[in-house]
Amino acid sequence: MSPQLISIYALMAMFVVATILPINMGVLAFVGAFLVGTLVAGQTTSAIIAGFPGGLFLTLVGITFLFAIAQNNGTIDWLVRLAVRGVRGRIAAIPWIMFGISAVLTSVGAVSPGAVAIIAPIALGFALKYSINPLLMGLMVVHGAQAGGFSPISIYGGITNRIVAKAGLPLNEIATFLASFGVNLAVAVLLFFALGGRKLLQARAVAPAAVTVSPVQIAMPQSGPQIFGDSEAEALSEEIRLETGQKPNRSIMDRPDEASTVPDGGLYQIVTLLGLVALAVLVLAFNLDIGFVAITIGLILSLMAPTLQKRAMGQVAWPEIMLITGVSTYVVVLEKMGTISFVGDSVAGLASPMLAALLLCFIGAVVSAFASSTAVLGSLIPLAVPFLQSGTGVSPIGFIAAMAVASTIVDVSPFSTNGALVLANAQGVDREAFFRKLMAYGALVTVVAPIVVWALFVVL
């Protein structure tokens, strides 16, 4: 058996084990990267560690840390109330506002994860306050970001167009952009009505109902399968018990502190809001790293209220970060040992160009659900050059549009950066159940989207 097949079977085994047993898949993936990398691929541990996604790790930590502070000091609640006044109580408009803002950000040059990282925490705060399905809200943000992702001046669009030009294929920038926008918009409409949109159309609110939400999910004694076991919260619970005499499962909102005394529009909230604006400007306009910027702003806010900083650190989505970084590290091992190229070359060599185009769309979707969408486009489009230039009836422009959509729409997967950000910022939900729903939806999109876009843009 070839090393590439072994690595694929090992990945399948990880999914099975993580589904059956209460074991974080990130742990399985790190061990898999170590064993497959060293024993099968002959890689050194240094090379395996070099594949650790440090940028993604820093992004997840920085964003969840910063928005935890913003939640604890009441800034997110304040923004929610302002936004609802702005839409005049039309709750159904909120998901579409989030979709539109995300699409605009990516269409003018923001990287998709950067836009999602900024919008998702606020959007999911709206979902909690107004009983909007959090899965709907998170998916609207991601699909919005992907909808605008292939404009001629966007990051995805610019990179893909350069790859296509370098491969010597016909180029139609507008067709690729409209294909991505149209498919994601259509999916968003379906999601809106499938996940409670009709009920939202009839709902109105002048002011949000009072909801008391603990800023830290204080862990109960562990019982039954817990995919994400929250050791940080358990440790914090014990610390609270020792310091205050409270039982570990009591909310820290039960005691008065800065978070409960800050009025709407107070100085601390204004500074926090300015920090969020600065985050967007520095990341989108100056292309600074969102992880470093978020942590820096979080530190400044922490110096103003050290107690909130202490709690916010316990709210960082450590189990989800372990999950995402572990899987990403294993995918890098697969790339280095040639598994991705092995599969792509096998498909590109098929006798039927139409079938090859479909399978390349599938490969782009599956790999992109775990790895960089841009890297997938850069590696798979060149593989299609021979049969696209041989006059076999496969439209190069249509194929590029299909590949672009298939390789990016799957970023809703919880194993991708965008999906991970949605998972990490989900509020007031059963995290394990939310993860499973997001994973199920990501799997559905990974299977269905390649067929749909192949039929729309290659066959028709």
Tab-separated table of C-alpha atoms in Angstrom:
chain	number	residue	atom	x	y	z
A	1	MET	CA	0.000	0.000	0.000
A	2	SER	CA	1.341	3.420	-0.968
A	3	PRO	CA	2.134	6.051	1.684
A	4	GLN	CA	-0.535	8.324	0.193
A	5	LEU	CA	-3.283	5.733	0.664
A	6	ILE	CA	-2.134	5.072	4.221
A	7	SER	CA	-2.418	8.776	5.037
A	8	ILE	CA	-5.953	8.911	3.584
A	9	TYR	CA	-7.080	5.842	5.546
A	10	ALA	CA	-5.578	7.331	8.704
A	11	LEU	CA	-7.646	10.514	8.222
A	12	MET	CA	-10.794	8.442	7.772
A	13	ALA	CA	-10.000	6.537	10.963
A	14	MET	CA	-9.672	9.821	12.878
A	15	PHE	CA	-13.177	10.859	11.832
A	16	VAL	CA	-14.610	7.529	12.910
A	17	VAL	CA	-12.908	7.570	16.326
A	18	ALA	CA	-13.818	11.228	17.005
A	19	THR	CA	-17.429	10.500	16.091
A	20	ILE	CA	-17.799	7.396	18.254
A	21	LEU	CA	-15.702	8.409	21.256
A	22	PRO	CA	-15.572	11.677	23.269
A	23	ILE	CA	-12.074	12.504	22.048
A	24	ASN	CA	-11.115	15.850	20.568
A	25	MET	CA	-10.180	15.228	16.941
A	26	GLY	CA	-7.349	17.703	17.241
A	27	VAL	CA	-5.564	15.300	19.582
A	28	LEU	CA	-6.050	12.476	17.083
A	29	ALA	CA	-4.804	14.675	14.254
A	30	PHE	CA	-1.643	15.731	16.088
A	31	VAL	CA	-0.829	12.109	16.874
A	32	GLY	CA	-1.669	11.151	13.292
A	33	ALA	CA	0.622	13.870	11.947
A	34	PHE	CA	3.426	12.564	14.151
A	35	LEU	CA	2.979	8.871	13.334
A	36	VAL	CA	2.200	9.179	9.636
A	37	GLY	CA	4.778	11.922	9.144
A	38	THR	CA	7.649	10.081	10.815
A	39	LEU	CA	6.866	6.402	10.172
A	40	VAL	CA	5.253	6.608	6.730
A	41	ALA	CA	6.532	9.798	5.098
A	42	GLY	CA	9.971	9.895	6.721
A	43	GLN	CA	9.556	13.487	7.890
A	44	THR	CA	11.365	14.929	10.856
A	45	THR	CA	9.455	16.211	13.848
A	46	SER	CA	10.799	19.689	13.082
A	47	ALA	CA	9.230	19.542	9.633
A	48	ILE	CA	5.923	18.396	11.119
A	49	ILE	CA	5.961	21.175	13.722
A	50	ALA	CA	6.715	23.675	10.946
A	51	GLY	CA	3.305	22.772	9.526
A	52	PHE	CA	1.525	24.001	12.650
A	53	PRO	CA	-0.777	26.875	11.582
A	54	GLY	CA	0.631	29.575	13.830
A	55	GLY	CA	-1.264	32.335	12.059
A	56	LEU	CA	-4.594	30.567	12.440
A	57	PHE	CA	-3.835	29.796	16.095
A	58	LEU	CA	-3.053	33.444	16.800
A	59	THR	CA	-6.165	34.598	14.929
A	60	LEU	CA	-8.490	32.338	16.907
A	61	VAL	CA	-6.895	33.208	20.248
A	62	GLY	CA	-6.759	36.929	19.565
A	63	ILE	CA	-10.300	37.280	18.253
A	64	THR	CA	-11.996	35.172	20.924
A	65	PHE	CA	-9.979	36.932	23.648
A	66	LEU	CA	-10.844	40.420	22.408
A	67	PHE	CA	-14.531	39.747	21.891
A	68	ALA	CA	-14.755	38.005	25.264
A	69	ILE	CA	-13.638	41.278	26.839
A	70	ALA	CA	-16.147	43.171	24.701
A	71	GLN	CA	-18.895	40.797	25.809
A	72	ASN	CA	-17.952	40.991	29.478
A	73	ASN	CA	-17.939	44.778	29.611
A	74	GLY	CA	-21.314	45.047	27.869
A	75	THR	CA	-20.108	46.497	24.556
A	76	ILE	CA	-21.585	43.687	22.461
A	77	ASP	CA	-24.969	44.059	24.165
A	78	TRP	CA	-24.834	47.800	23.544
A	79	LEU	CA	-24.087	47.256	19.832
A	80	VAL	CA	-26.954	44.779	19.599
A	81	ARG	CA	-29.406	47.327	20.969
A	82	LEU	CA	-28.116	50.037	18.615
A	83	ALA	CA	-28.368	47.729	15.602
A	84	VAL	CA	-31.937	46.725	16.351
A	85	ARG	CA	-32.928	50.367	16.658
A	86	GLY	CA	-31.275	50.896	13.266
A	87	VAL	CA	-33.387	48.218	11.549
A	88	ARG	CA	-36.489	49.552	13.345
A	89	GLY	CA	-37.192	46.255	15.010
A	90	ARG	CA	-37.145	44.186	11.799
A	91	ILE	CA	-35.392	41.134	13.167
A	92	ALA	CA	-35.465	39.378	9.791
A	93	ALA	CA	-33.171	42.077	8.366
A	94	ILE	CA	-30.322	41.322	10.773
A	95	PRO	CA	-29.020	38.130	9.069
A	96	TRP	CA	-29.052	39.893	5.696
A	97	ILE	CA	-27.221	42.899	7.086
A	98	MET	CA	-24.509	40.535	8.318
A	99	PHE	CA	-24.420	38.832	4.894
A	100	GLY	CA	-24.143	42.179	3.109
A	101	ILE	CA	-21.438	43.626	5.338
A	102	SER	CA	-19.318	40.480	5.009
A	103	ALA	CA	-19.734	40.498	1.212
A	104	VAL	CA	-18.749	44.162	0.952
A	105	LEU	CA	-15.658	43.685	3.106
A	106	THR	CA	-14.279	40.796	1.042
A	107	SER	CA	-15.247	42.346	-2.297
A	108	VAL	CA	-13.121	45.420	-1.584
A	109	GLY	CA	-10.056	43.461	-0.531
A	110	ALA	CA	-10.500	41.988	2.940
A	111	VAL	CA	-9.368	38.414	3.368
A	112	SER	CA	-12.332	36.161	4.021
A	113	PRO	CA	-11.178	34.989	7.497
A	114	GLY	CA	-10.521	38.597	8.479
A	115	ALA	CA	-14.041	39.676	7.563
A	116	VAL	CA	-15.587	36.671	9.310
A	117	ALA	CA	-13.442	37.206	12.396
A	118	ILE	CA	-14.716	40.774	12.728
A	119	ILE	CA	-18.392	40.197	11.898
A	120	ALA	CA	-19.100	36.720	13.315
A	121	PRO	CA	-18.840	37.578	17.038
A	122	ILE	CA	-21.247	40.505	16.642
A	123	ALA	CA	-23.629	38.499	14.459
A	124	LEU	CA	-23.736	35.622	16.918
A	125	GLY	CA	-24.383	38.109	19.706
A	126	PHE	CA	-27.467	39.218	17.766
A	127	ALA	CA	-28.536	35.597	17.413
A	128	LEU	CA	-28.397	35.080	21.162
A	129	LYS	CA	-30.310	38.227	22.047
A	130	TYR	CA	-33.086	37.845	19.497
A	131	SER	CA	-33.547	34.079	19.394
A	132	ILE	CA	-32.214	33.836	15.857
A	133	ASN	CA	-30.852	30.418	14.976
A	134	PRO	CA	-27.098	30.792	15.631
A	135	LEU	CA	-26.320	28.342	12.839
A	136	LEU	CA	-28.235	30.571	10.417
A	137	MET	CA	-26.427	33.682	11.604
A	138	GLY	CA	-22.972	32.117	11.433
A	139	LEU	CA	-23.570	30.651	7.980
A	140	MET	CA	-24.912	33.963	6.659
A	141	VAL	CA	-21.663	35.636	7.667
A	142	VAL	CA	-19.487	32.974	6.012
A	143	HIS	CA	-21.537	32.782	2.809
A	144	GLY	CA	-21.569	36.568	2.651
A	145	ALA	CA	-17.787	36.642	2.881
A	146	GLN	CA	-17.531	34.008	0.144
A	147	ALA	CA	-20.090	35.819	-2.022
A	148	GLY	CA	-17.838	38.841	-2.385
A	149	GLY	CA	-14.622	36.859	-2.384
A	150	PHE	CA	-13.976	36.773	-6.141
A	151	SER	CA	-14.461	40.386	-7.141
A	152	PRO	CA	-11.647	41.590	-9.423
A	153	ILE	CA	-10.122	43.618	-6.565
A	154	SER	CA	-10.513	40.958	-3.871
A	155	ILE	CA	-7.829	38.668	-2.470
A	156	TYR	CA	-9.342	35.430	-3.814
A	157	GLY	CA	-10.156	37.052	-7.140
A	158	GLY	CA	-6.716	38.531	-7.627
A	159	ILE	CA	-4.883	35.319	-6.756
A	160	THR	CA	-7.163	33.096	-8.866
A	161	ASN	CA	-6.944	35.401	-11.859
A	162	ARG	CA	-3.133	35.371	-11.673
A	163	ILE	CA	-3.128	31.574	-11.499
A	164	VAL	CA	-5.434	31.338	-14.521
A	165	ALA	CA	-3.360	33.831	-16.518
A	166	LYS	CA	-0.149	31.992	-15.655
A	167	ALA	CA	-1.697	28.719	-16.809
A	168	GLY	CA	-2.516	30.323	-20.155
A	169	LEU	CA	-6.275	29.837	-19.855
A	170	PRO	CA	-9.028	32.247	-20.994
A	171	LEU	CA	-9.918	34.715	-18.255
A	172	ASN	CA	-13.271	36.270	-17.337
A	173	GLU	CA	-13.024	37.970	-13.947
A	174	ILE	CA	-16.648	39.095	-13.832
A	175	ALA	CA	-17.970	35.609	-14.629
A	176	THR	CA	-16.052	34.105	-11.708
A	177	PHE	CA	-17.230	36.847	-9.355
A	178	LEU	CA	-20.888	36.552	-10.400
A	179	ALA	CA	-20.757	32.766	-10.144
A	180	SER	CA	-19.500	32.922	-6.565
A	181	PHE	CA	-21.892	35.691	-5.586
A	182	GLY	CA	-24.894	34.043	-7.195
A	183	VAL	CA	-24.354	30.592	-5.698
A	184	ASN	CA	-23.666	31.897	-2.194
A	185	LEU	CA	-26.663	34.230	-2.348
A	186	ALA	CA	-28.908	31.363	-3.461
A	187	VAL	CA	-27.614	29.183	-0.635
A	188	ALA	CA	-28.176	32.018	1.836
A	189	VAL	CA	-31.806	32.349	0.724
A	190	LEU	CA	-32.361	28.611	1.180
A	191	LEU	CA	-30.714	28.690	4.602
A	192	PHE	CA	-32.766	31.689	5.683
A	193	PHE	CA	-36.063	29.902	5.101
A	194	ALA	CA	-34.806	26.486	6.232
A	195	LEU	CA	-33.479	27.778	9.567
A	196	GLY	CA	-36.335	29.933	10.800
A	197	GLY	CA	-36.530	32.848	8.355
A	198	ARG	CA	-40.298	32.730	8.000
A	199	LYS	CA	-40.716	33.142	11.740
A	200	LEU	CA	-38.259	36.056	11.706
A	201	LEU	CA	-40.269	37.822	8.995
A	202	GLN	CA	-43.157	38.061	11.436
A	203	ALA	CA	-41.037	39.065	14.417
A	204	ARG	CA	-40.439	42.610	15.525
A	205	ALA	CA	-38.683	44.003	18.552
A	206	VAL	CA	-38.241	47.460	19.951
A	207	ALA	CA	-35.808	46.447	22.655
A	208	PRO	CA	-34.186	43.100	23.376
A	209	ALA	CA	-35.636	40.909	26.049
A	210	ALA	CA	-33.556	40.737	29.167
A	211	VAL	CA	-31.204	37.796	28.937
A	212	THR	CA	-28.652	36.918	31.577
A	213	VAL	CA	-25.687	35.152	30.055
A	214	SER	CA	-22.635	34.074	31.979
A	215	PRO	CA	-19.470	35.361	30.309
A	216	VAL	CA	-17.740	32.111	31.234
A	217	GLN	CA	-19.228	28.688	30.743
A	218	ILE	CA	-18.613	27.395	34.269
A	219	ALA	CA	-18.132	23.662	33.930
A	220	MET	CA	-20.275	21.144	35.733
A	221	PRO	CA	-18.693	17.891	36.954
A	222	GLN	CA	-17.934	15.876	33.838
A	223	SER	CA	-20.501	13.232	32.947
A	224	GLY	CA	-21.172	11.465	29.667
A	225	PRO	CA	-19.474	12.129	26.329
A	226	GLN	CA	-17.998	15.629	26.113
A	227	ILE	CA	-16.199	16.183	22.847
A	228	PHE	CA	-14.809	19.533	23.868
A	229	GLY	CA	-14.071	19.007	27.622
A	230	ASP	CA	-13.439	22.518	28.988
A	231	SER	CA	-10.487	22.236	31.361
A	232	GLU	CA	-9.931	26.004	31.417
A	233	ALA	CA	-13.438	26.635	32.733
A	234	GLU	CA	-13.104	23.825	35.269
A	235	ALA	CA	-9.902	25.383	36.603
A	236	LEU	CA	-11.544	28.794	36.757
A	237	SER	CA	-14.518	27.304	38.585
A	238	GLU	CA	-12.257	25.893	41.256
A	239	GLU	CA	-10.420	29.207	41.581
A	240	ILE	CA	-13.711	31.035	42.043
A	241	ARG	CA	-14.736	28.559	44.734
A	242	LEU	CA	-11.486	29.093	46.642
A	243	GLU	CA	-11.589	32.885	46.368
A	244	THR	CA	-15.270	33.557	47.006
A	245	GLY	CA	-16.741	30.456	48.580
A	246	GLN	CA	-19.208	30.111	45.713
A	247	LYS	CA	-20.030	26.716	44.317
A	248	PRO	CA	-18.129	25.950	41.108
A	249	ASN	CA	-21.261	25.786	38.979
A	250	ARG	CA	-22.461	29.255	39.883
A	251	SER	CA	-22.162	32.025	37.354
A	252	ILE	CA	-19.670	34.752	38.124
A	253	MET	CA	-22.370	37.165	37.005
A	254	ASP	CA	-23.978	36.438	40.371
A	255	ARG	CA	-21.526	38.812	42.013
A	256	PRO	CA	-21.252	42.545	41.231
A	257	ASP	CA	-18.193	43.745	39.340
A	258	GLU	CA	-17.152	46.017	36.483
A	259	ALA	CA	-19.269	44.157	33.930
A	260	SER	CA	-22.487	44.655	35.842
A	261	THR	CA	-21.938	48.336	36.627
A	262	VAL	CA	-20.824	49.695	33.231
A	263	PRO	CA	-23.658	51.794	31.724
A	264	ASP	CA	-24.498	51.770	28.019
A	265	GLY	CA	-22.192	54.155	26.210
A	266	GLY	CA	-19.816	54.461	29.156
A	267	LEU	CA	-16.152	55.381	28.697
A	268	TYR	CA	-14.956	51.775	28.818
A	269	GLN	CA	-17.487	50.696	26.194
A	270	ILE	CA	-16.610	53.625	23.955
A	271	VAL	CA	-12.914	52.713	24.184
A	272	THR	CA	-13.796	49.082	23.420
A	273	LEU	CA	-15.851	50.125	20.400
A	274	LEU	CA	-12.977	52.282	19.172
A	275	GLY	CA	-10.744	49.254	19.598
A	276	LEU	CA	-13.049	47.138	17.405
A	277	VAL	CA	-13.094	49.883	14.765
A	278	ALA	CA	-9.298	50.090	14.947
A	279	LEU	CA	-9.138	46.309	14.476
A	280	ALA	CA	-11.160	46.545	11.264
A	281	VAL	CA	-9.167	49.506	9.908
A	282	LEU	CA	-5.725	48.089	10.707
A	283	VAL	CA	-6.555	44.664	9.287
A	284	LEU	CA	-8.575	45.664	6.219
A	285	ALA	CA	-6.822	48.889	5.224
A	286	PHE	CA	-3.232	48.216	6.322
A	287	ASN	CA	-3.129	44.396	6.012
A	288	LEU	CA	-1.786	43.904	9.521
A	289	ASP	CA	-2.089	40.461	11.108
A	290	ILE	CA	-5.501	40.198	12.759
A	291	GLY	CA	-4.240	37.949	15.546
A	292	PHE	CA	-1.507	40.314	16.721
A	293	VAL	CA	-3.770	43.353	16.376
A	294	ALA	CA	-6.603	41.710	18.336
A	295	ILE	CA	-4.313	40.644	21.181
A	296	THR	CA	-2.734	44.109	21.317
A	297	ILE	CA	-6.131	45.800	21.581
A	298	GLY	CA	-7.175	43.177	24.127
A	299	LEU	CA	-4.119	44.000	26.241
A	300	ILE	CA	-4.925	47.706	26.207
A	301	LEU	CA	-8.483	46.993	27.335
A	302	SER	CA	-7.179	44.541	29.928
A	303	LEU	CA	-5.030	47.204	31.529
A	304	MET	CA	-8.203	49.240	32.045
A	305	ALA	CA	-10.029	46.341	33.780
A	306	PRO	CA	-7.712	43.478	34.779
A	307	THR	CA	-10.543	41.387	36.262
A	308	LEU	CA	-12.327	41.149	32.923
A	309	GLN	CA	-9.069	40.126	31.259
A	310	LYS	CA	-8.716	37.249	33.692
A	311	ARG	CA	-12.164	35.964	32.824
A	312	ALA	CA	-11.721	36.548	29.088
A	313	MET	CA	-8.669	34.306	28.990
A	314	GLY	CA	-10.846	31.484	30.279
A	315	GLN	CA	-13.297	32.157	27.447
A	316	VAL	CA	-10.756	31.647	24.671
A	317	ALA	CA	-12.003	28.700	22.617
A	318	TRP	CA	-9.174	26.337	23.541
A	319	PRO	CA	-10.896	23.033	22.643
A	320	GLU	CA	-11.920	24.351	19.229
A	321	ILE	CA	-8.437	25.760	18.669
A	322	MET	CA	-6.960	22.344	19.465
A	323	LEU	CA	-9.356	20.764	16.988
A	324	ILE	CA	-8.640	23.142	14.112
A	325	THR	CA	-4.877	23.401	14.511
A	326	GLY	CA	-4.506	19.635	14.867
A	327	VAL	CA	-6.386	18.890	11.665
A	328	SER	CA	-4.556	21.668	9.819
A	329	THR	CA	-1.196	20.269	10.897
A	330	TYR	CA	-2.135	16.825	9.600
A	331	VAL	CA	-3.231	18.294	6.246
A	332	VAL	CA	0.181	19.955	5.879
A	333	VAL	CA	1.762	16.528	6.386
A	334	LEU	CA	-0.472	15.205	3.587
A	335	GLU	CA	0.598	18.037	1.294
A	336	LYS	CA	4.298	17.529	1.981
A	337	MET	CA	4.135	13.793	1.357
A	338	GLY	CA	2.326	14.349	-1.948
A	339	THR	CA	-1.086	12.953	-1.060
A	340	ILE	CA	-2.952	15.918	-2.543
A	341	SER	CA	-0.933	15.853	-5.766
A	342	PHE	CA	-1.291	12.060	-5.928
A	343	VAL	CA	-5.063	12.288	-5.899
A	344	GLY	CA	-5.176	15.239	-8.291
A	345	ASP	CA	-2.840	13.631	-10.848
A	346	SER	CA	-4.861	10.416	-10.751
A	347	VAL	CA	-8.061	12.297	-11.529
A	348	ALA	CA	-6.597	14.581	-14.194
A	349	GLY	CA	-5.418	11.553	-16.131
A	350	LEU	CA	-8.926	10.170	-16.654
A	351	ALA	CA	-10.098	9.567	-20.226
A	352	SER	CA	-13.328	11.569	-19.784
A	353	PRO	CA	-12.652	15.330	-19.483
A	354	MET	CA	-16.118	15.988	-18.078
A	355	LEU	CA	-15.648	13.358	-15.374
A	356	ALA	CA	-12.165	14.707	-14.644
A	357	ALA	CA	-13.610	18.207	-14.226
A	358	LEU	CA	-16.235	16.904	-11.787
A	359	LEU	CA	-13.719	14.957	-9.719
A	360	LEU	CA	-11.323	17.928	-9.604
A	361	CYS	CA	-14.188	20.029	-8.226
A	362	PHE	CA	-14.768	17.329	-5.609
A	363	ILE	CA	-11.090	17.241	-4.666
A	364	GLY	CA	-11.021	21.027	-4.423
A	365	ALA	CA	-14.031	20.977	-2.106
A	366	VAL	CA	-12.807	18.164	0.142
A	367	VAL	CA	-9.259	19.465	0.524
A	368	SER	CA	-10.342	23.080	0.944
A	369	ALA	CA	-12.660	22.070	3.779
A	370	PHE	CA	-9.485	21.346	5.767
A	371	ALA	CA	-6.823	23.513	4.135
A	372	SER	CA	-6.191	26.777	2.302
A	373	SER	CA	-8.682	27.485	-0.471
A	374	THR	CA	-6.113	29.565	-2.334
A	375	ALA	CA	-3.564	26.762	-2.154
A	376	VAL	CA	-6.133	24.333	-3.540
A	377	LEU	CA	-6.919	26.604	-6.489
A	378	GLY	CA	-3.217	27.096	-7.126
A	379	SER	CA	-2.529	23.364	-7.239
A	380	LEU	CA	-5.617	22.024	-9.033
A	381	ILE	CA	-6.197	24.583	-11.798
A	382	PRO	CA	-2.802	23.838	-13.437
A	383	LEU	CA	-3.691	20.122	-13.408
A	384	ALA	CA	-6.681	20.871	-15.627
A	385	VAL	CA	-4.718	22.806	-18.267
A	386	PRO	CA	-4.097	19.843	-20.654
A	387	PHE	CA	-7.707	18.791	-21.111
A	388	LEU	CA	-9.010	22.382	-21.004
A	389	GLN	CA	-6.766	23.303	-23.951
A	390	SER	CA	-7.379	20.119	-25.963
A	391	GLY	CA	-10.788	21.094	-27.358
A	392	THR	CA	-12.706	18.427	-25.467
A	393	GLY	CA	-15.769	20.596	-24.869
A	394	VAL	CA	-14.972	21.660	-21.291
A	395	SER	CA	-15.263	25.443	-21.036
A	396	PRO	CA	-12.170	26.890	-19.322
A	397	ILE	CA	-14.162	29.873	-18.023
A	398	GLY	CA	-16.918	27.620	-16.733
A	399	PHE	CA	-14.444	25.231	-15.118
A	400	ILE	CA	-12.607	28.055	-13.349
A	401	ALA	CA	-15.929	29.380	-12.020
A	402	ALA	CA	-16.897	25.901	-10.818
A	403	MET	CA	-13.525	25.342	-9.142
A	404	ALA	CA	-13.633	28.759	-7.510
A	405	VAL	CA	-17.036	28.150	-5.949
A	406	ALA	CA	-16.461	24.504	-5.019
A	407	SER	CA	-13.154	25.300	-3.324
A	408	THR	CA	-14.441	28.209	-1.227
A	409	ILE	CA	-18.084	27.567	-0.389
A	410	VAL	CA	-16.929	24.677	1.834
A	411	ASP	CA	-15.244	27.161	4.184
A	412	VAL	CA	-18.352	26.739	6.324
A	413	SER	CA	-16.690	23.538	7.562
A	414	PRO	CA	-15.682	23.767	11.254
A	415	PHE	CA	-12.230	22.564	10.192
A	416	SER	CA	-11.650	25.640	8.016
A	417	THR	CA	-10.724	29.082	9.315
A	418	ASN	CA	-14.155	30.625	8.698
A	419	GLY	CA	-16.097	27.729	10.152
A	420	ALA	CA	-13.734	27.606	13.108
A	421	LEU	CA	-14.369	31.290	13.835
A	422	VAL	CA	-18.132	30.704	13.795
A	423	LEU	CA	-17.756	27.724	16.120
A	424	ALA	CA	-15.433	29.575	18.480
A	425	ASN	CA	-17.769	32.578	18.800
A	426	ALA	CA	-21.095	30.746	19.155
A	427	GLN	CA	-22.850	31.954	22.305
A	428	GLY	CA	-25.493	30.391	24.498
A	429	VAL	CA	-25.479	27.058	22.651
A	430	ASP	CA	-24.525	23.465	23.307
A	431	ARG	CA	-21.067	23.604	21.748
A	432	GLU	CA	-20.883	19.903	20.959
A	433	ALA	CA	-24.293	19.940	19.264
A	434	PHE	CA	-23.412	23.130	17.385
A	435	PHE	CA	-20.152	21.568	16.200
A	436	ARG	CA	-21.979	18.512	14.912
A	437	LYS	CA	-24.532	20.646	13.051
A	438	LEU	CA	-21.793	22.751	11.495
A	439	MET	CA	-19.851	19.625	10.535
A	440	ALA	CA	-22.972	18.006	9.038
A	441	TYR	CA	-23.735	21.125	7.007
A	442	GLY	CA	-20.101	21.357	5.890
A	443	ALA	CA	-20.216	17.703	4.769
A	444	LEU	CA	-23.468	18.314	2.873
A	445	VAL	CA	-22.019	21.316	1.072
A	446	THR	CA	-18.824	19.413	0.286
A	447	VAL	CA	-20.835	16.663	-1.405
A	448	VAL	CA	-23.554	18.700	-3.120
A	449	ALA	CA	-21.794	21.937	-4.146
A	450	PRO	CA	-19.272	20.367	-6.577
A	451	ILE	CA	-22.078	18.561	-8.425
A	452	VAL	CA	-24.239	21.686	-8.635
A	453	VAL	CA	-21.511	24.052	-9.829
A	454	TRP	CA	-20.192	21.429	-12.284
A	455	ALA	CA	-23.665	21.057	-13.749
A	456	LEU	CA	-24.240	24.839	-13.879
A	457	PHE	CA	-20.899	26.075	-15.172
A	458	VAL	CA	-19.297	23.103	-16.972
A	459	VAL	CA	-22.097	20.965	-18.390
A	460	LEU	CA	-24.624	23.699	-19.277
